PDB file of C-alpha atoms in Angstrom:
ATOM      1  CA  UNK A   1     -27.548  -6.592  48.429  1.00 66.00           C
ATOM      2  CA  UNK A   2     -28.027  -7.956  51.628  1.00 78.00           C
ATOM      3  CA  UNK A   3     -31.470  -7.634  51.925  1.00 93.00           C
ATOM      4  CA  UNK A   4     -32.930  -8.307  55.442  1.00 96.00           C
ATOM      5  CA  UNK A   5     -30.034  -8.773  58.102  1.00 96.00           C
ATOM      6  CA  UNK A   6     -30.687 -10.205  61.724  1.00 97.00           C
ATOM      7  CA  UNK A   7     -28.137 -10.344  64.941  1.00 96.00           C
ATOM      8  CA  UNK A   8     -27.297 -12.342  66.439  1.00 96.00           C
ATOM      9  CA  UNK A   9     -28.034 -15.966  65.205  1.00 95.00           C
ATOM     10  CA  UNK A  10     -28.551 -17.461  68.017  1.00 96.00           C
ATOM     11  CA  UNK A  11     -28.659 -16.489  71.750  1.00 96.00           C
ATOM     12  CA  UNK A  12     -29.527 -18.321  75.308  1.00 97.00           C
ATOM     13  CA  UNK A  13     -30.427 -16.100  78.083  1.00 97.00           C
ATOM     14  CA  UNK A  14     -31.335 -16.836  81.853  1.00 97.00           C
ATOM     15  CA  UNK A  15     -35.033 -15.692  83.019  1.00 98.00           C
ATOM     16  CA  UNK A  16     -34.672 -12.082  83.883  1.00 97.00           C
ATOM     17  CA  UNK A  17     -31.914 -11.081  81.590  1.00 97.00           C
ATOM     18  CA  UNK A  18     -32.230  -8.779  78.953  1.00 97.00           C
ATOM     19  CA  UNK A  19     -31.221  -8.347  75.098  1.00 96.00           C
ATOM     20  CA  UNK A  20     -31.977  -6.320  71.829  1.00 97.00           C
ATOM     21  CA  UNK A  21     -32.484  -8.080  68.689  1.00 98.00           C
ATOM     22  CA  UNK A  22     -31.141  -6.564  65.793  1.00 97.00           C
ATOM     23  CA  UNK A  23     -32.770  -6.141  62.456  1.00 98.00           C
ATOM     24  CA  UNK A  24     -31.918  -4.508  59.157  1.00 97.00           C
ATOM     25  CA  UNK A  25     -32.932  -3.927  56.000  1.00 97.00           C
ATOM     26  CA  UNK A  26     -30.896  -2.292  52.565  1.00 95.00           C
ATOM     27  CA  UNK A  27     -33.872  -2.117  50.274  1.00 90.00           C
ATOM     28  CA  UNK A  28     -35.288   1.312  51.501  1.00 90.00           C
ATOM     29  CA  UNK A  29     -38.602  -0.108  52.641  1.00 90.00           C
ATOM     30  CA  UNK A  30     -40.693   1.817  54.396  1.00 89.00           C
ATOM     31  CA  UNK A  31     -42.568  -1.120  56.573  1.00 90.00           C
ATOM     32  CA  UNK A  32     -40.302  -3.463  58.843  1.00 94.00           C
ATOM     33  CA  UNK A  33     -42.263  -5.959  61.210  1.00 95.00           C
ATOM     34  CA  UNK A  34     -40.966  -8.322  63.831  1.00 97.00           C
ATOM     35  CA  UNK A  35     -42.924 -11.715  64.456  1.00 97.00           C
ATOM     36  CA  UNK A  36     -42.247 -14.830  66.189  1.00 97.00           C
ATOM     37  CA  UNK A  37     -42.520 -18.467  65.169  1.00 95.00           C
ATOM     38  CA  UNK A  38     -43.526 -21.343  67.662  1.00 93.00           C
ATOM     39  CA  UNK A  39     -44.565 -25.248  66.735  1.00 84.00           C
ATOM     40  CA  UNK A  40     -47.608 -25.081  65.975  1.00 78.00           C
ATOM     41  CA  UNK A  41     -48.465 -21.826  65.893  1.00 80.00           C
ATOM     42  CA  UNK A  42     -47.421 -20.317  63.292  1.00 83.00           C
ATOM     43  CA  UNK A  43     -45.689 -16.723  62.511  1.00 92.00           C
ATOM     44  CA  UNK A  44     -46.977 -14.351  64.694  1.00 92.00           C
ATOM     45  CA  UNK A  45     -46.689 -10.459  64.549  1.00 92.00           C
ATOM     46  CA  UNK A  46     -45.066  -9.139  68.027  1.00 96.00           C
ATOM     47  CA  UNK A  47     -44.985  -5.106  66.705  1.00 95.00           C
ATOM     48  CA  UNK A  48     -44.345  -3.591  62.920  1.00 93.00           C
ATOM     49  CA  UNK A  49     -43.218  -0.248  62.000  1.00 93.00           C
ATOM     50  CA  UNK A  50     -45.785   0.865  58.719  1.00 86.00           C
ATOM     51  CA  UNK A  51     -42.946   3.900  58.348  1.00 86.00           C
ATOM     52  CA  UNK A  52     -39.857   5.947  59.781  1.00 87.00           C
ATOM     53  CA  UNK A  53     -41.264   7.149  63.436  1.00 88.00           C
ATOM     54  CA  UNK A  54     -44.145   4.904  63.596  1.00 92.00           C
ATOM     55  CA  UNK A  55     -44.768   2.061  65.462  1.00 95.00           C
ATOM     56  CA  UNK A  56     -47.702  -0.632  66.310  1.00 93.00           C
ATOM     57  CA  UNK A  57     -48.713  -3.215  68.700  1.00 94.00           C
ATOM     58  CA  UNK A  58     -49.511  -6.659  67.163  1.00 91.00           C
ATOM     59  CA  UNK A  59     -50.741  -9.703  67.999  1.00 89.00           C
ATOM     60  CA  UNK A  60     -48.063 -10.609  70.879  1.00 95.00           C
ATOM     61  CA  UNK A  61     -46.643  -7.695  71.667  1.00 97.00           C
ATOM     62  CA  UNK A  62     -46.829  -8.217  75.828  1.00 96.00           C
ATOM     63  CA  UNK A  63     -42.964  -8.297  77.070  1.00 96.00           C
ATOM     64  CA  UNK A  64     -41.204  -6.659  74.419  1.00 98.00           C
ATOM     65  CA  UNK A  65     -40.408  -3.199  73.017  1.00 97.00           C
ATOM     66  CA  UNK A  66     -39.468  -1.685  69.687  1.00 98.00           C
ATOM     67  CA  UNK A  67     -37.036   0.732  68.219  1.00 97.00           C
ATOM     68  CA  UNK A  68     -37.768   1.994  64.629  1.00 96.00           C
ATOM     69  CA  UNK A  69     -33.810   3.356  64.775  1.00 87.00           C
ATOM     70  CA  UNK A  70     -34.095   5.143  61.218  1.00 94.00           C
ATOM     71  CA  UNK A  71     -35.622   4.058  58.218  1.00 95.00           C
ATOM     72  CA  UNK A  72     -32.751   0.705  57.893  1.00 96.00           C
ATOM     73  CA  UNK A  73     -33.286  -0.536  61.201  1.00 97.00           C
ATOM     74  CA  UNK A  74     -35.825  -1.790  63.661  1.00 98.00           C
ATOM     75  CA  UNK A  75     -34.671  -3.364  67.128  1.00 98.00           C
ATOM     76  CA  UNK A  76     -36.401  -5.779  69.298  1.00 98.00           C
ATOM     77  CA  UNK A  77     -36.057  -5.723  73.077  1.00 98.00           C
ATOM     78  CA  UNK A  78     -36.885  -8.126  75.906  1.00 97.00           C
ATOM     79  CA  UNK A  79     -36.201  -6.043  78.862  1.00 93.00           C
ATOM     80  CA  UNK A  80     -36.799  -9.258  81.119  1.00 96.00           C
ATOM     81  CA  UNK A  81     -36.724 -12.618  79.549  1.00 96.00           C
ATOM     82  CA  UNK A  82     -38.857 -15.490  80.439  1.00 97.00           C
ATOM     83  CA  UNK A  83     -38.685 -19.230  79.702  1.00 97.00           C
ATOM     84  CA  UNK A  84     -42.176 -18.366  77.325  1.00 96.00           C
ATOM     85  CA  UNK A  85     -39.992 -16.072  74.708  1.00 97.00           C
ATOM     86  CA  UNK A  86     -38.239 -19.239  73.803  1.00 97.00           C
ATOM     87  CA  UNK A  87     -38.742 -18.870  70.277  1.00 97.00           C
ATOM     88  CA  UNK A  88     -37.526 -18.241  66.945  1.00 97.00           C
ATOM     89  CA  UNK A  89     -37.941 -14.556  65.491  1.00 98.00           C
ATOM     90  CA  UNK A  90     -37.756 -13.265  62.229  1.00 97.00           C
ATOM     91  CA  UNK A  91     -37.390  -9.650  61.597  1.00 97.00           C
ATOM     92  CA  UNK A  92     -39.204  -8.792  58.229  1.00 95.00           C
ATOM     93  CA  UNK A  93     -39.620  -5.210  55.798  1.00 93.00           C
ATOM     94  CA  UNK A  94     -41.970  -4.225  52.658  1.00 89.00           C
ATOM     95  CA  UNK A  95     -41.747  -1.161  50.601  1.00 85.00           C
ATOM     96  CA  UNK A  96     -45.603  -0.978  51.425  1.00 73.00           C
ATOM     97  CA  UNK A  97     -46.533   2.663  52.854  1.00 57.00           C
ATOM     98  CA  UNK A  98     -49.351   3.632  55.421  1.00 46.00           C
ATOM     99  CA  UNK A  99     -52.570   4.252  53.419  1.00 42.00           C
ATOM    100  CA  UNK A 100     -51.342   2.040  50.973  1.00 45.00           C
ATOM    101  CA  UNK A 101     -51.300  -2.063  51.218  1.00 43.00           C
ATOM    102  CA  UNK A 102     -49.787  -4.434  49.372  1.00 53.00           C
ATOM    103  CA  UNK A 103     -46.386  -5.295  48.407  1.00 66.00           C
ATOM    104  CA  UNK A 104     -44.080  -8.340  48.756  1.00 81.00           C
ATOM    105  CA  UNK A 105     -42.812  -9.208  52.425  1.00 88.00           C
ATOM    106  CA  UNK A 106     -38.903 -10.199  52.780  1.00 91.00           C
ATOM    107  CA  UNK A 107     -37.386 -11.718  55.215  1.00 94.00           C
ATOM    108  CA  UNK A 108     -34.251 -11.875  57.351  1.00 95.00           C
ATOM    109  CA  UNK A 109     -32.459 -15.595  58.541  1.00 93.00           C
ATOM    110  CA  UNK A 110     -34.256 -15.325  61.729  1.00 96.00           C
ATOM    111  CA  UNK A 111     -32.403 -15.435  65.597  1.00 97.00           C
ATOM    112  CA  UNK A 112     -32.962 -18.389  67.854  1.00 96.00           C
ATOM    113  CA  UNK A 113     -33.469 -17.706  71.504  1.00 97.00           C
ATOM    114  CA  UNK A 114     -33.586 -19.665  74.138  1.00 97.00           C
ATOM    115  CA  UNK A 115     -34.513 -18.514  77.325  1.00 97.00           C
ATOM    116  CA  UNK A 116     -33.716 -20.985  80.551  1.00 96.00           C
TER     117      UNK A 116
ATOM    118  CA  UNK B   1     -59.209 -10.988  62.984  1.00 81.00           C
ATOM    119  CA  UNK B   2     -58.304 -12.243  59.982  1.00 89.00           C
ATOM    120  CA  UNK B   3     -57.855 -16.344  60.635  1.00 91.00           C
ATOM    121  CA  UNK B   4     -55.519 -18.234  57.533  1.00 94.00           C
ATOM    122  CA  UNK B   5     -56.019 -21.820  57.758  1.00 95.00           C
ATOM    123  CA  UNK B   6     -53.947 -24.222  55.702  1.00 96.00           C
ATOM    124  CA  UNK B   7     -54.854 -27.897  54.964  1.00 92.00           C
ATOM    125  CA  UNK B   8     -53.348 -30.340  54.982  1.00 91.00           C
ATOM    126  CA  UNK B   9     -50.500 -29.717  57.637  1.00 93.00           C
ATOM    127  CA  UNK B  10     -48.502 -32.611  56.032  1.00 96.00           C
ATOM    128  CA  UNK B  11     -48.027 -33.664  53.080  1.00 96.00           C
ATOM    129  CA  UNK B  12     -45.774 -36.697  51.555  1.00 97.00           C
ATOM    130  CA  UNK B  13     -45.930 -37.800  47.056  1.00 97.00           C
ATOM    131  CA  UNK B  14     -43.701 -39.606  45.583  1.00 97.00           C
ATOM    132  CA  UNK B  15     -41.352 -37.620  43.147  1.00 97.00           C
ATOM    133  CA  UNK B  16     -43.112 -36.452  39.912  1.00 97.00           C
ATOM    134  CA  UNK B  17     -46.487 -35.809  41.173  1.00 97.00           C
ATOM    135  CA  UNK B  18     -48.546 -32.764  40.888  1.00 97.00           C
ATOM    136  CA  UNK B  19     -50.067 -31.552  43.958  1.00 96.00           C
ATOM    137  CA  UNK B  20     -51.828 -28.788  45.418  1.00 96.00           C
ATOM    138  CA  UNK B  21     -51.750 -26.831  48.494  1.00 97.00           C
ATOM    139  CA  UNK B  22     -54.665 -25.247  50.365  1.00 97.00           C
ATOM    140  CA  UNK B  23     -55.118 -21.659  52.037  1.00 97.00           C
ATOM    141  CA  UNK B  24     -58.134 -20.254  53.125  1.00 97.00           C
ATOM    142  CA  UNK B  25     -58.960 -16.937  55.310  1.00 96.00           C
ATOM    143  CA  UNK B  26     -61.850 -16.006  56.521  1.00 94.00           C
ATOM    144  CA  UNK B  27     -61.851 -11.858  55.708  1.00 90.00           C
ATOM    145  CA  UNK B  28     -61.951 -11.666  51.926  1.00 88.00           C
ATOM    146  CA  UNK B  29     -61.293  -8.125  52.338  1.00 87.00           C
ATOM    147  CA  UNK B  30     -57.253  -8.700  51.368  1.00 86.00           C
ATOM    148  CA  UNK B  31     -55.161  -6.572  49.204  1.00 81.00           C
ATOM    149  CA  UNK B  32     -52.735  -9.202  48.781  1.00 87.00           C
ATOM    150  CA  UNK B  33     -51.490 -12.949  49.083  1.00 91.00           C
ATOM    151  CA  UNK B  34     -48.288 -14.270  49.035  1.00 92.00           C
ATOM    152  CA  UNK B  35     -47.083 -17.547  48.978  1.00 96.00           C
ATOM    153  CA  UNK B  36     -43.639 -18.712  50.984  1.00 96.00           C
ATOM    154  CA  UNK B  37     -41.529 -21.334  51.504  1.00 97.00           C
ATOM    155  CA  UNK B  38     -39.289 -22.483  54.655  1.00 95.00           C
ATOM    156  CA  UNK B  39     -36.794 -24.971  54.600  1.00 94.00           C
ATOM    157  CA  UNK B  40     -35.654 -26.505  57.962  1.00 89.00           C
ATOM    158  CA  UNK B  41     -33.942 -24.084  60.336  1.00 86.00           C
ATOM    159  CA  UNK B  42     -33.988 -21.564  57.759  1.00 89.00           C
ATOM    160  CA  UNK B  43     -36.109 -17.990  56.983  1.00 90.00           C
ATOM    161  CA  UNK B  44     -38.642 -17.692  54.464  1.00 94.00           C
ATOM    162  CA  UNK B  45     -38.446 -17.206  50.823  1.00 93.00           C
ATOM    163  CA  UNK B  46     -41.297 -15.323  48.773  1.00 92.00           C
ATOM    164  CA  UNK B  47     -42.521 -17.511  46.039  1.00 95.00           C
ATOM    165  CA  UNK B  48     -45.044 -15.828  44.629  1.00 93.00           C
ATOM    166  CA  UNK B  49     -47.150 -12.654  45.578  1.00 89.00           C
ATOM    167  CA  UNK B  50     -50.644 -12.544  44.083  1.00 88.00           C
ATOM    168  CA  UNK B  51     -52.677  -8.838  44.022  1.00 84.00           C
ATOM    169  CA  UNK B  52     -56.630  -8.748  44.931  1.00 83.00           C
ATOM    170  CA  UNK B  53     -57.167  -7.854  41.441  1.00 83.00           C
ATOM    171  CA  UNK B  54     -55.579 -11.070  39.892  1.00 86.00           C
ATOM    172  CA  UNK B  55     -56.720 -14.391  39.603  1.00 91.00           C
ATOM    173  CA  UNK B  56     -53.362 -16.318  39.526  1.00 93.00           C
ATOM    174  CA  UNK B  57     -49.448 -16.153  39.343  1.00 93.00           C
ATOM    175  CA  UNK B  58     -46.917 -18.049  38.157  1.00 95.00           C
ATOM    176  CA  UNK B  59     -43.319 -19.007  38.350  1.00 94.00           C
ATOM    177  CA  UNK B  60     -42.084 -21.824  36.882  1.00 96.00           C
ATOM    178  CA  UNK B  61     -43.471 -24.998  38.217  1.00 97.00           C
ATOM    179  CA  UNK B  62     -45.679 -23.262  40.551  1.00 97.00           C
ATOM    180  CA  UNK B  63     -48.955 -21.858  39.834  1.00 97.00           C
ATOM    181  CA  UNK B  64     -50.912 -19.615  42.744  1.00 96.00           C
ATOM    182  CA  UNK B  65     -54.750 -18.975  42.157  1.00 96.00           C
ATOM    183  CA  UNK B  66     -57.118 -16.578  44.489  1.00 95.00           C
ATOM    184  CA  UNK B  67     -60.547 -16.349  44.669  1.00 95.00           C
ATOM    185  CA  UNK B  68     -61.576 -13.581  47.284  1.00 91.00           C
ATOM    186  CA  UNK B  69     -65.200 -13.707  47.408  1.00 91.00           C
ATOM    187  CA  UNK B  70     -64.804 -17.561  48.764  1.00 94.00           C
ATOM    188  CA  UNK B  71     -61.761 -16.786  50.694  1.00 95.00           C
ATOM    189  CA  UNK B  72     -59.666 -19.201  48.865  1.00 96.00           C
ATOM    190  CA  UNK B  73     -55.909 -19.995  47.576  1.00 97.00           C
ATOM    191  CA  UNK B  74     -54.046 -22.485  45.976  1.00 97.00           C
ATOM    192  CA  UNK B  75     -50.621 -23.575  45.099  1.00 97.00           C
ATOM    193  CA  UNK B  76     -50.267 -26.041  42.210  1.00 97.00           C
ATOM    194  CA  UNK B  77     -46.725 -27.494  41.861  1.00 97.00           C
ATOM    195  CA  UNK B  78     -46.320 -29.565  39.069  1.00 98.00           C
ATOM    196  CA  UNK B  79     -44.115 -32.431  38.363  1.00 97.00           C
ATOM    197  CA  UNK B  80     -42.515 -32.406  41.926  1.00 97.00           C
ATOM    198  CA  UNK B  81     -39.250 -32.936  42.968  1.00 97.00           C
ATOM    199  CA  UNK B  82     -37.089 -33.509  46.253  1.00 97.00           C
ATOM    200  CA  UNK B  83     -35.848 -30.364  46.200  1.00 97.00           C
ATOM    201  CA  UNK B  84     -39.448 -28.940  46.809  1.00 97.00           C
ATOM    202  CA  UNK B  85     -39.256 -30.768  50.179  1.00 97.00           C
ATOM    203  CA  UNK B  86     -40.199 -27.888  52.468  1.00 97.00           C
ATOM    204  CA  UNK B  87     -42.781 -25.907  54.799  1.00 96.00           C
ATOM    205  CA  UNK B  88     -44.860 -23.800  52.640  1.00 97.00           C
ATOM    206  CA  UNK B  89     -47.095 -20.828  54.029  1.00 97.00           C
ATOM    207  CA  UNK B  90     -49.346 -18.211  53.292  1.00 96.00           C
ATOM    208  CA  UNK B  91     -50.135 -14.830  54.207  1.00 94.00           C
ATOM    209  CA  UNK B  92     -52.447 -12.100  53.670  1.00 92.00           C
ATOM    210  CA  UNK B  93     -52.697  -8.334  54.282  1.00 85.00           C
ATOM    211  CA  UNK B  94     -55.513  -6.400  54.107  1.00 78.00           C
ATOM    212  CA  UNK B  95     -56.299  -2.931  55.618  1.00 71.00           C
ATOM    213  CA  UNK B  96     -53.905  -1.624  58.791  1.00 67.00           C
ATOM    214  CA  UNK B  97     -50.793  -2.925  56.933  1.00 69.00           C
ATOM    215  CA  UNK B  98     -50.427  -6.303  59.083  1.00 78.00           C
ATOM    216  CA  UNK B  99     -49.645  -9.908  57.567  1.00 86.00           C
ATOM    217  CA  UNK B 100     -51.776 -12.767  59.141  1.00 90.00           C
ATOM    218  CA  UNK B 101     -50.036 -16.286  58.242  1.00 92.00           C
ATOM    219  CA  UNK B 102     -51.260 -19.961  57.968  1.00 93.00           C
ATOM    220  CA  UNK B 103     -49.258 -22.535  60.013  1.00 90.00           C
ATOM    221  CA  UNK B 104     -47.927 -24.075  56.769  1.00 95.00           C
ATOM    222  CA  UNK B 105     -48.312 -27.597  54.845  1.00 97.00           C
ATOM    223  CA  UNK B 106     -45.342 -29.733  55.104  1.00 96.00           C
ATOM    224  CA  UNK B 107     -44.636 -31.232  52.186  1.00 97.00           C
ATOM    225  CA  UNK B 108     -42.044 -34.038  51.640  1.00 97.00           C
ATOM    226  CA  UNK B 109     -41.273 -35.301  47.987  1.00 97.00           C
ATOM    227  CA  UNK B 110     -39.963 -38.754  48.157  1.00 97.00           C
ATOM    228  CA  UNK B 111     -37.750 -40.385  45.465  1.00 96.00           C
TER     229      UNK B 111
END
């Protein structure tokens, strides 16, 4: 049972380049999340998907887009990378359903992104 | 907007000591509170989940309590070990299916 997996583990981009971070979970969870973690700022929610086919903005969505490809996969795209997007990105999933909050959140190992 | 605060930001204790980490939140309308551990360069590992109807949860040497009315949770670690050294984060979830995280407490247990 792999849990939550993320690819790639590390990435270096130049300003203006684009890339997609991939996330997959094999726990049949309904909800999936993308966070970024910066020193002194804690974890901040970028986007989340409460269920397949739905996505919602979190606290810091600007400069990002997401796709909930199916129940297993949730990708995060940077269309034109900026140095301010240098961060560690975590994907998470939870069994929670829309209207029924709760349950645990499970995290992937993270992607370390540097934008020069 | 929910604000989650963790105090202290860093803590250093000798091995064997019992310790308490604190988490406070501004909006008491939460469904769950979850404590995580994060090792340097790694992801988050879930330690304990407390439902809003519960007062505490225990797992081994860890005990987490929740007081919704005062907006506080504590994580008690008994008989600390060097392997407990890590950053501990708390997160709350309320309506809207969003989790809000504190900035963490960095714990060092000195052998």
